[in-house]
Coordinates of C-alpha atoms in Angstrom, one line a residue:
Chain A
X1 CA 0.0 0.0 0.0
X2 CA 1.4 3.4 -1.0
X3 CA 1.2 6.1 1.5
X4 CA -1.4 8.8 0.8
X5 CA 0.7 11.7 -0.2
X6 CA -1.8 14.4 0.5
X7 CA -1.1 16.7 3.3
X8 CA -3.4 16.1 6.3
X9 CA -4.4 12.7 5.1
X10 CA -1.5 10.7 6.6
X11 CA -3.9 10.1 9.4
X12 CA -6.1 7.9 7.2
X13 CA -3.1 5.8 6.2
X14 CA -2.0 5.4 9.8
X15 CA -5.5 4.6 11.0
X16 CA -5.9 2.0 8.2
X17 CA -2.5 0.4 9.2
X18 CA -3.8 -0.1 12.7
X19 CA -7.2 -1.4 11.4
X20 CA -5.3 -3.9 9.3
X21 CA -3.2 -5.2 12.2
X22 CA -6.3 -5.5 14.5
X23 CA -8.4 -7.2 11.8
X24 CA -5.6 -9.7 11.3
X25 CA -4.7 -10.3 15.0
X26 CA -8.0 -9.7 16.8
X27 CA -6.4 -7.9 19.8
X28 CA -3.1 -6.2 20.3
X29 CA -1.2 -4.1 22.9
X30 CA -0.1 -0.6 22.1
X31 CA 3.5 -1.8 21.9
X32 CA 2.6 -4.5 19.3
X33 CA 0.6 -2.0 17.3
X34 CA 3.4 0.6 17.4
X35 CA 5.8 -1.9 16.2
X36 CA 3.5 -3.3 13.5
X37 CA 2.9 0.2 12.0
X38 CA 6.4 1.5 12.7
X39 CA 5.3 4.5 14.8
X40 CA 6.6 5.7 18.1
X41 CA 4.7 4.5 21.2
X42 CA 3.5 8.0 22.0
X43 CA 1.9 8.7 18.7
X44 CA 0.3 5.3 18.6
X45 CA -1.3 6.1 22.0
X46 CA -2.6 9.3 20.5
X47 CA -4.0 7.7 17.5
X48 CA -5.6 4.9 19.5
X49 CA -7.2 7.6 21.7
X50 CA -8.6 9.3 18.6
X51 CA -9.9 6.1 17.1
X52 CA -11.5 5.1 20.4
X53 CA -13.3 8.4 20.4
X54 CA -14.9 7.7 17.0
X55 CA -15.7 4.1 17.8
X56 CA -13.2 2.5 15.5
X57 CA -11.3 0.7 18.3
X58 CA -12.3 -0.3 21.8
X59 CA -10.7 -1.9 24.8
X60 CA -10.1 -5.6 24.4
X61 CA -10.8 -8.5 26.7
X62 CA -7.9 -7.7 29.0
X63 CA -6.3 -4.6 30.3
X64 CA -3.9 -3.0 27.8
X65 CA -5.4 -4.8 24.8
X66 CA -7.2 -3.0 21.9
X67 CA -9.5 -4.4 19.3
X68 CA -11.8 -3.2 16.4
X69 CA -14.9 -1.5 17.7
X70 CA -18.6 -2.2 17.2
X71 CA -18.5 0.6 14.5
X72 CA -17.1 -2.0 12.0
X73 CA -19.9 -4.5 12.8
X74 CA -22.5 -1.9 12.3
X75 CA -21.1 -0.4 9.0
X76 CA -20.3 -3.9 7.6
X77 CA -23.9 -5.0 8.4
X78 CA -25.3 -1.9 6.6
X79 CA -22.9 -2.2 3.7
X80 CA -24.1 -5.8 3.0
X81 CA -27.5 -4.4 1.9
X82 CA -25.8 -2.6 -1.0
X83 CA -23.9 -5.6 -2.3
X84 CA -26.1 -7.0 -5.0
X85 CA -24.8 -10.1 -6.6
X86 CA -26.6 -9.4 -9.9
X87 CA -25.2 -5.9 -10.2
X88 CA -21.7 -7.1 -9.3
X89 CA -21.8 -10.1 -11.7
X90 CA -22.9 -8.3 -14.9
X91 CA -19.6 -6.9 -15.9
X92 CA -17.9 -10.3 -15.4
X93 CA -20.7 -12.1 -17.3
X94 CA -20.2 -9.7 -20.1
X95 CA -16.5 -10.5 -20.2
X96 CA -17.2 -14.2 -20.1
X97 CA -19.6 -13.8 -23.0
X98 CA -16.9 -12.0 -25.0
X99 CA -14.4 -14.7 -24.3
X100 CA -16.6 -17.6 -25.1
X101 CA -19.2 -16.3 -27.5
X102 CA -21.8 -18.3 -25.5
X103 CA -24.8 -17.1 -23.6
X104 CA -23.9 -16.4 -19.9
X105 CA -26.2 -16.9 -16.9
X106 CA -26.4 -16.0 -13.3
X107 CA -28.4 -18.4 -11.2
X108 CA -29.4 -18.6 -7.5
X109 CA -30.7 -21.6 -5.5
X110 CA -34.4 -21.7 -4.4
X111 CA -35.4 -24.9 -2.7
X112 CA -34.7 -27.8 -5.0
X113 CA -34.1 -25.6 -8.0
X114 CA -31.7 -23.1 -9.5
X115 CA -33.4 -19.9 -10.7
X116 CA -31.9 -17.8 -13.6
X117 CA -31.7 -14.2 -12.4
X118 CA -29.6 -12.8 -15.3
X119 CA -28.9 -13.9 -18.8
X120 CA -26.8 -12.2 -21.4
X121 CA -27.4 -13.6 -24.9
X122 CA -24.4 -14.7 -26.9
X123 CA -24.2 -14.2 -30.6
X124 CA -24.5 -17.9 -31.4
X125 CA -27.3 -20.4 -31.0
X126 CA -28.9 -20.4 -27.6
X127 CA -31.5 -22.5 -25.9
X128 CA -34.9 -21.0 -25.5
X129 CA -35.3 -22.2 -21.9
X130 CA -33.6 -20.8 -18.8
X131 CA -34.7 -17.3 -19.3
X132 CA -34.7 -14.9 -16.4
X133 CA -37.1 -16.3 -13.8
X134 CA -37.0 -19.8 -15.2
X135 CA -35.8 -22.6 -12.9
X136 CA -34.2 -26.0 -13.3
X137 CA -33.9 -28.9 -10.9
X138 CA -30.5 -28.8 -9.1
X139 CA -29.4 -32.2 -10.7
X140 CA -29.4 -30.9 -14.3
X141 CA -27.8 -28.0 -16.2
X142 CA -24.5 -26.3 -15.6
X143 CA -25.3 -23.6 -13.0
X144 CA -27.8 -25.7 -11.0
X145 CA -25.4 -28.6 -10.6
X146 CA -22.6 -26.2 -9.6
X147 CA -24.9 -24.9 -6.9
X148 CA -25.9 -28.4 -5.7
X149 CA -22.2 -29.5 -5.5
X150 CA -21.2 -26.6 -3.3
X151 CA -24.1 -26.6 -0.8
X152 CA -23.2 -27.4 2.8
X153 CA -23.2 -31.2 3.2
X154 CA -26.4 -31.3 5.3
X155 CA -28.4 -29.1 2.9
X156 CA -27.0 -31.1 -0.1
X157 CA -28.3 -34.3 1.4
X158 CA -31.7 -32.8 2.0
X159 CA -31.9 -31.5 -1.6
X160 CA -30.8 -34.9 -2.9
X161 CA -33.4 -36.7 -0.8
X162 CA -36.0 -34.1 -2.1
X163 CA -35.0 -34.7 -5.7
X164 CA -35.2 -38.5 -5.3
X165 CA -38.7 -38.1 -3.8
X166 CA -40.1 -36.1 -6.8
X167 CA -42.8 -37.9 -8.7
X168 CA -42.3 -38.9 -12.3
X169 CA -39.4 -39.9 -14.4
X170 CA -36.1 -38.4 -13.1
X171 CA -34.3 -36.1 -15.6
X172 CA -30.9 -36.0 -14.0
X173 CA -28.7 -38.4 -12.0
X174 CA -29.7 -39.3 -8.5
X175 CA -28.2 -41.3 -5.6
X176 CA -24.7 -42.7 -6.2
X177 CA -24.5 -41.4 -9.8
X178 CA -25.2 -37.9 -8.5
X179 CA -22.8 -38.3 -5.6
X180 CA -20.0 -39.3 -8.1
X181 CA -20.8 -36.3 -10.3
X182 CA -20.8 -33.9 -7.3
X183 CA -17.4 -35.3 -6.4
X184 CA -16.1 -34.6 -9.9
X185 CA -17.6 -31.1 -10.0
X186 CA -15.9 -30.2 -6.7
X187 CA -12.6 -31.6 -7.8
X188 CA -12.7 -29.9 -11.2
X189 CA -14.1 -26.6 -10.1
X190 CA -17.0 -26.5 -12.6
X191 CA -20.0 -28.5 -13.6
X192 CA -20.7 -29.7 -17.1
X193 CA -24.1 -30.4 -18.6
X194 CA -24.4 -32.1 -21.9
X195 CA -27.9 -32.2 -23.4
X196 CA -29.6 -33.0 -20.1
X197 CA -31.9 -30.0 -20.3
X198 CA -32.2 -29.4 -24.1
X199 CA -30.8 -31.9 -26.7
X200 CA -27.8 -30.5 -28.4
X201 CA -27.2 -27.8 -25.8
X202 CA -24.4 -27.9 -23.3
X203 CA -23.5 -25.8 -20.3
X204 CA -20.6 -25.2 -17.9
X205 CA -21.3 -23.7 -14.4
X206 CA -19.2 -22.6 -11.4
X207 CA -20.0 -21.5 -7.9
X208 CA -19.9 -17.9 -6.5
X209 CA -19.3 -17.4 -2.8
X210 CA -19.9 -14.3 -0.6
X211 CA -17.6 -12.8 2.0
X212 CA -18.4 -15.4 4.6
X213 CA -17.6 -18.2 2.1
X214 CA -21.3 -19.1 1.8
X215 CA -22.6 -20.2 -1.5
X216 CA -24.4 -17.2 -3.1
X217 CA -25.0 -18.0 -6.8
X218 CA -23.5 -19.8 -9.8
X219 CA -22.4 -18.4 -13.2
X220 CA -22.6 -20.5 -16.4
X221 CA -22.3 -20.5 -20.1
X222 CA -24.7 -22.3 -22.4
X223 CA -24.8 -23.0 -26.2
X224 CA -24.0 -25.7 -28.8
X225 CA -21.9 -28.5 -27.5
X226 CA -19.1 -27.6 -30.1
X227 CA -19.1 -24.1 -28.7
X228 CA -19.1 -25.0 -25.0
X229 CA -17.7 -28.4 -24.1
X230 CA -15.4 -28.9 -27.1
X231 CA -13.4 -25.8 -26.2
X232 CA -11.0 -26.9 -23.4
X233 CA -10.4 -23.3 -22.2
X234 CA -14.1 -22.8 -21.3
X235 CA -14.1 -24.7 -18.0
X236 CA -11.3 -22.6 -16.5
X237 CA -12.9 -19.5 -18.0
X238 CA -16.2 -20.1 -16.3
X239 CA -14.4 -20.9 -13.0
X240 CA -12.3 -17.7 -13.3
X241 CA -15.4 -15.7 -13.9
X242 CA -17.1 -17.2 -10.9
X243 CA -14.0 -16.5 -8.8
X244 CA -14.0 -12.8 -10.0
X245 CA -17.7 -12.4 -9.0
X246 CA -16.9 -13.9 -5.6
X247 CA -14.1 -11.5 -5.1
X248 CA -16.4 -8.6 -6.0
X249 CA -18.7 -9.8 -3.2
X250 CA -15.9 -9.6 -0.7
X251 CA -14.8 -13.3 -0.8
X252 CA -11.2 -13.6 0.1
X253 CA -11.4 -10.8 2.7
X254 CA -8.7 -8.3 3.1
X255 CA -7.2 -8.7 -0.3
X256 CA -10.3 -7.1 -1.8
X257 CA -9.9 -3.3 -2.1
Chain B
X1 CA -7.9 19.9 4.1
X2 CA -4.2 20.8 4.1
X3 CA -3.1 21.1 7.7
X4 CA -6.5 19.9 9.0
X5 CA -6.3 18.4 12.5
X6 CA -6.0 14.6 12.3
X7 CA -9.1 14.2 14.5
X8 CA -11.1 16.4 12.2
X9 CA -10.1 14.2 9.2
X10 CA -11.0 11.0 11.1
X11 CA -14.4 12.5 12.1
X12 CA -15.1 13.5 8.5
X13 CA -14.1 10.1 7.4
X14 CA -16.5 8.5 9.9
X15 CA -19.3 10.8 8.8
X16 CA -18.7 9.9 5.2
X17 CA -18.6 6.1 5.9
X18 CA -21.8 6.4 8.0
X19 CA -23.5 8.2 5.1
X20 CA -22.5 5.7 2.5
X21 CA -23.4 2.8 4.7
X22 CA -26.9 4.2 5.1
X23 CA -27.5 5.2 1.5
X24 CA -25.2 3.2 -0.8
X25 CA -23.3 4.8 -3.7
X26 CA -23.7 8.6 -3.8
X27 CA -22.4 11.3 -6.2
X28 CA -19.4 13.0 -4.7
X29 CA -21.1 16.4 -5.1
X30 CA -24.0 15.2 -2.9
X31 CA -21.6 13.8 -0.3
X32 CA -19.9 17.2 0.1
X33 CA -23.3 18.9 0.7
X34 CA -24.6 16.2 3.1
X35 CA -21.5 16.2 5.3
X36 CA -21.1 19.9 5.1
X37 CA -17.5 19.8 4.1
X38 CA -16.1 21.9 1.2
X39 CA -16.0 19.9 -2.1
X40 CA -12.2 19.8 -2.6
X41 CA -11.8 18.4 0.9
X42 CA -14.3 15.7 0.3
X43 CA -12.7 14.8 -3.0
X44 CA -9.3 14.5 -1.2
X45 CA -10.8 12.5 1.6
X46 CA -12.5 10.1 -0.8
X47 CA -9.2 9.7 -2.7
X48 CA -7.5 9.0 0.6
X49 CA -10.0 6.4 1.7
X50 CA -10.0 4.9 -1.8
X51 CA -6.2 4.5 -1.6
X52 CA -6.5 2.4 1.5
X53 CA -9.4 0.4 0.1
X54 CA -12.2 1.7 2.3
X55 CA -14.3 3.3 -0.5
X56 CA -14.4 2.9 -4.2
X57 CA -14.6 5.7 -6.7
X58 CA -17.0 4.7 -9.5
X59 CA -16.5 5.9 -13.1
X60 CA -19.7 8.0 -12.9
X61 CA -18.3 10.2 -10.1
X62 CA -20.1 8.4 -7.4
X63 CA -18.4 6.9 -4.3
X64 CA -19.4 3.8 -2.4
X65 CA -18.1 1.7 0.5
X66 CA -15.8 -1.2 -0.6
X67 CA -16.7 -4.8 0.1
X68 CA -13.8 -4.8 2.5
X69 CA -16.2 -3.6 5.1
X70 CA -17.9 -6.9 5.1
X71 CA -14.6 -8.6 6.0
X72 CA -13.8 -5.9 8.6
X73 CA -17.2 -6.5 10.3
X74 CA -16.4 -10.3 10.4
X75 CA -12.9 -9.5 11.8
X76 CA -14.3 -7.2 14.4
X77 CA -16.8 -9.8 15.5
X78 CA -14.1 -12.5 15.6
X79 CA -12.0 -10.2 17.8
X80 CA -14.7 -10.1 20.5
X81 CA -13.4 -13.2 22.1
X82 CA -16.0 -13.1 24.9
X83 CA -18.6 -14.1 22.4
X84 CA -16.7 -17.0 21.0
X85 CA -19.4 -19.6 21.8
X86 CA -22.2 -17.6 20.2
X87 CA -22.7 -19.2 16.8
X88 CA -23.2 -22.7 18.4
X89 CA -25.6 -21.3 21.0
X90 CA -27.6 -19.4 18.3
X91 CA -27.7 -22.5 16.1
X92 CA -28.9 -24.6 19.0
X93 CA -31.7 -22.1 19.8
X94 CA -32.9 -22.2 16.2
X95 CA -32.8 -26.0 16.2
X96 CA -34.9 -26.1 19.4
X97 CA -37.4 -23.3 18.5
X98 CA -37.4 -22.8 14.7
X99 CA -37.3 -19.0 15.4
X100 CA -34.5 -16.6 14.4
X101 CA -32.0 -16.2 17.3
X102 CA -30.1 -13.0 18.0
X103 CA -27.2 -11.8 20.1
X104 CA -27.3 -8.1 20.9
X105 CA -25.0 -5.7 22.7
X106 CA -25.7 -2.2 24.0
X107 CA -24.5 0.4 21.5
X108 CA -24.9 4.0 22.8
X109 CA -28.6 4.4 23.3
X110 CA -29.6 1.5 21.1
X111 CA -29.2 -2.3 20.9
X112 CA -26.9 -3.6 18.2
X113 CA -27.3 -7.0 16.7
X114 CA -23.9 -8.6 16.8
X115 CA -24.8 -12.0 15.4
X116 CA -27.8 -14.1 14.4
X117 CA -28.9 -17.5 13.2
X118 CA -31.9 -17.4 10.8
X119 CA -34.9 -19.5 11.7
X120 CA -36.8 -21.8 9.5
X121 CA -39.8 -19.7 8.7
X122 CA -40.1 -16.1 7.5
X123 CA -37.6 -13.6 6.5
X124 CA -39.1 -10.2 7.2
X125 CA -37.1 -9.3 10.3
X126 CA -35.8 -5.8 10.2
X127 CA -33.2 -6.7 12.8
X128 CA -30.0 -8.4 11.8
X129 CA -26.2 -8.2 12.2
X130 CA -25.0 -4.6 12.1
X131 CA -28.6 -3.2 12.7
X132 CA -29.6 -1.2 15.7
X133 CA -32.9 -0.8 17.3
X134 CA -33.9 1.9 19.8
X135 CA -34.2 1.0 23.5
X136 CA -38.0 1.5 23.8
X137 CA -38.8 -1.2 21.2
X138 CA -38.1 -4.9 20.5
X139 CA -37.1 -7.6 22.9
X140 CA -33.3 -6.7 23.0
X141 CA -33.9 -2.9 23.2
X142 CA -36.4 -3.1 26.0
X143 CA -34.3 -5.7 27.9
X144 CA -31.3 -3.3 27.8
X145 CA -33.6 -0.4 29.0
X146 CA -34.9 -2.6 31.8
X147 CA -31.3 -3.6 32.9
X148 CA -30.0 -0.1 33.1
X149 CA -29.0 1.3 29.7
X150 CA -30.6 4.8 29.7
X151 CA -33.1 5.8 27.1
X152 CA -32.2 8.9 25.1
X153 CA -33.7 12.3 25.9
X154 CA -36.5 13.5 23.8
X155 CA -39.4 12.0 21.8
X156 CA -39.4 8.3 21.1
X157 CA -40.4 7.2 17.6
X158 CA -43.5 5.2 17.2
X159 CA -42.8 2.3 14.8
X160 CA -46.2 0.6 14.9
X161 CA -49.5 1.2 16.7
X162 CA -48.2 -1.1 19.4
X163 CA -45.0 0.8 20.1
X164 CA -45.0 2.2 23.7
X165 CA -43.8 5.8 23.8
X166 CA -45.4 7.1 27.0
X167 CA -42.6 7.5 29.7
X168 CA -44.8 6.1 32.5
X169 CA -45.8 3.1 30.5
X170 CA -42.2 2.5 29.6
X171 CA -41.2 2.7 33.2
X172 CA -43.9 0.1 34.1
X173 CA -42.6 -2.1 31.2
X174 CA -39.0 -2.0 32.5
X175 CA -40.3 -2.9 35.9
X176 CA -42.2 -5.9 34.5
X177 CA -39.2 -7.1 32.5
X178 CA -37.0 -7.0 35.6
X179 CA -39.6 -8.8 37.6
X180 CA -40.1 -11.6 35.0
X181 CA -36.5 -11.7 33.7
X182 CA -37.5 -11.5 30.1
X183 CA -39.0 -9.0 27.6
X184 CA -41.9 -9.9 25.3
X185 CA -42.1 -7.8 22.1
X186 CA -45.5 -8.0 20.3
X187 CA -45.6 -6.2 17.0
X188 CA -44.0 -3.1 18.5
X189 CA -41.3 -3.1 15.8
X190 CA -42.9 -4.8 12.8
X191 CA -46.6 -5.7 12.4
X192 CA -47.0 -9.5 12.7
X193 CA -43.6 -10.1 14.3
X194 CA -42.9 -10.9 17.9
X195 CA -39.8 -11.6 19.9
X196 CA -38.6 -12.7 23.4
X197 CA -35.4 -11.4 25.0
X198 CA -33.4 -12.2 28.1
X199 CA -30.4 -10.4 29.5
X200 CA -26.9 -11.8 29.6
X201 CA -25.5 -10.7 33.0
X202 CA -22.0 -11.1 34.2
X203 CA -21.6 -12.8 37.6
X204 CA -21.3 -9.3 39.2
X205 CA -24.6 -8.3 37.6
X206 CA -23.1 -6.2 34.8
X207 CA -25.2 -6.2 31.7
X208 CA -23.2 -7.7 28.8
X209 CA -25.8 -8.3 26.1
X210 CA -29.1 -10.0 25.3
X211 CA -30.2 -13.2 23.7
X212 CA -33.5 -13.1 21.8
X213 CA -35.7 -15.1 19.5
X214 CA -37.9 -13.5 16.9
X215 CA -40.7 -14.8 14.6
X216 CA -44.4 -14.7 13.9
X217 CA -46.1 -13.1 16.9
X218 CA -48.6 -16.0 17.3
X219 CA -45.7 -18.5 17.6
X220 CA -43.8 -16.3 20.0
X221 CA -46.9 -15.8 22.2
X222 CA -47.9 -19.5 22.1
X223 CA -44.5 -20.8 23.1
X224 CA -43.5 -18.0 25.4
X225 CA -42.6 -20.1 28.4
X226 CA -40.7 -22.7 26.4
X227 CA -38.8 -20.1 24.4
X228 CA -37.8 -18.2 27.6
X229 CA -36.5 -21.4 29.1
X230 CA -34.5 -22.1 25.9
X231 CA -33.1 -18.6 26.0
X232 CA -32.1 -18.9 29.7
X233 CA -30.4 -22.2 28.9
X234 CA -28.6 -20.4 26.0
X235 CA -27.3 -17.7 28.4
X236 CA -26.0 -20.4 30.8
X237 CA -24.1 -22.0 28.0
X238 CA -22.7 -18.7 26.8
X239 CA -21.5 -17.8 30.3
X240 CA -19.6 -21.0 30.8
X241 CA -17.5 -20.5 27.6
X242 CA -14.1 -19.7 29.0

């Protein structure tokens, strides 16, 4: 991080340095903080006093320890309201469409299904289904299977039991076959779908996580098999796009700026 | 801002962050007016905060908080080691009751939700991590008022028809909560929603926080005694965490 070379603003840089140490270490003494930010003890005391006054730091669990204040909990909670996965994903979906020439999708989980919440049409052939608002069972398609494979284990088991209990002829794999595929998806980093929704149409999907590491959505591409699955770069491209959307949601923590 | 006192800069930064947290992305021009700081100073402050990754300057001359705040909130929570056992206790409460469970701490003259575990039913609760509620409403707010956090001076806002704003009625409410050891909130924050709260008291009686459960008001009323027992068991478990 470069120092802010504006007169009067060094204080922001110094405050941020303290915040970084405390967010990494949880609690610290003045001496530890002074050393970490390379400032004399006396000015670190002064800075801590100022930060305490505005609620950025508070006294820690023991005498002489400082930690981040409730201010951060409050601001972070409020900030979460303005982080909209759709809005954050669109520029990345656009890039993915340009790279692959395929239609790109953003999909969230609802119950046993994945629902399409954004779709950017590629120039080539695209399936007519999975428009915005459409849903697919979680054991078919690229994005839905990517969602299923990355659900927490208990939820995944509930969903799999729910899918198995559905009436009628199953469309996607169930039981052991589905377990195997989930394994494969997790190991590879993306899910592949080959004509299981629409004959001749293939898809690749990868998961998006929020700042807590919770599954938030999945991105995918869809189109003709030759355009999607026969291009070996597409899997890593979709995975990289999903990772970029995750980062834009704060996944990966401090590295995000 | 050249030569501005460091404390002034920090206070302006805090005002700016509060404003953006409340309203999302805003045009730089509006920010200057809203905070009451000259435009050039606000521009420099935003550049400074952007350089350390606290805000983002958007191409359309707007500014917004960076997603780093989400991680900072998580880090601040993790640093509060006295609440280490909270996620398990909240999850256990949800498992036992199906309601949404909350941990709150006093924050000035309001209650701040520090953590929650969402219940199995509805999702219309206005209270969640990072949110505050005034001390004259809600299970956590009224629990804090009953156990010694002073209400602010002046008029109290009425959130629904059930919100108590009369000082005498509020005093009687505090009395009742202390006598029973729990607060019952019935639609005084959101119509249709109820909650139950109990205080978390240190061995010396100091108020440390509140555990509460929220859900549909009918459920909360119907299972009041059971839910209070669950909340008290939850407090016991929290207090034995070393």
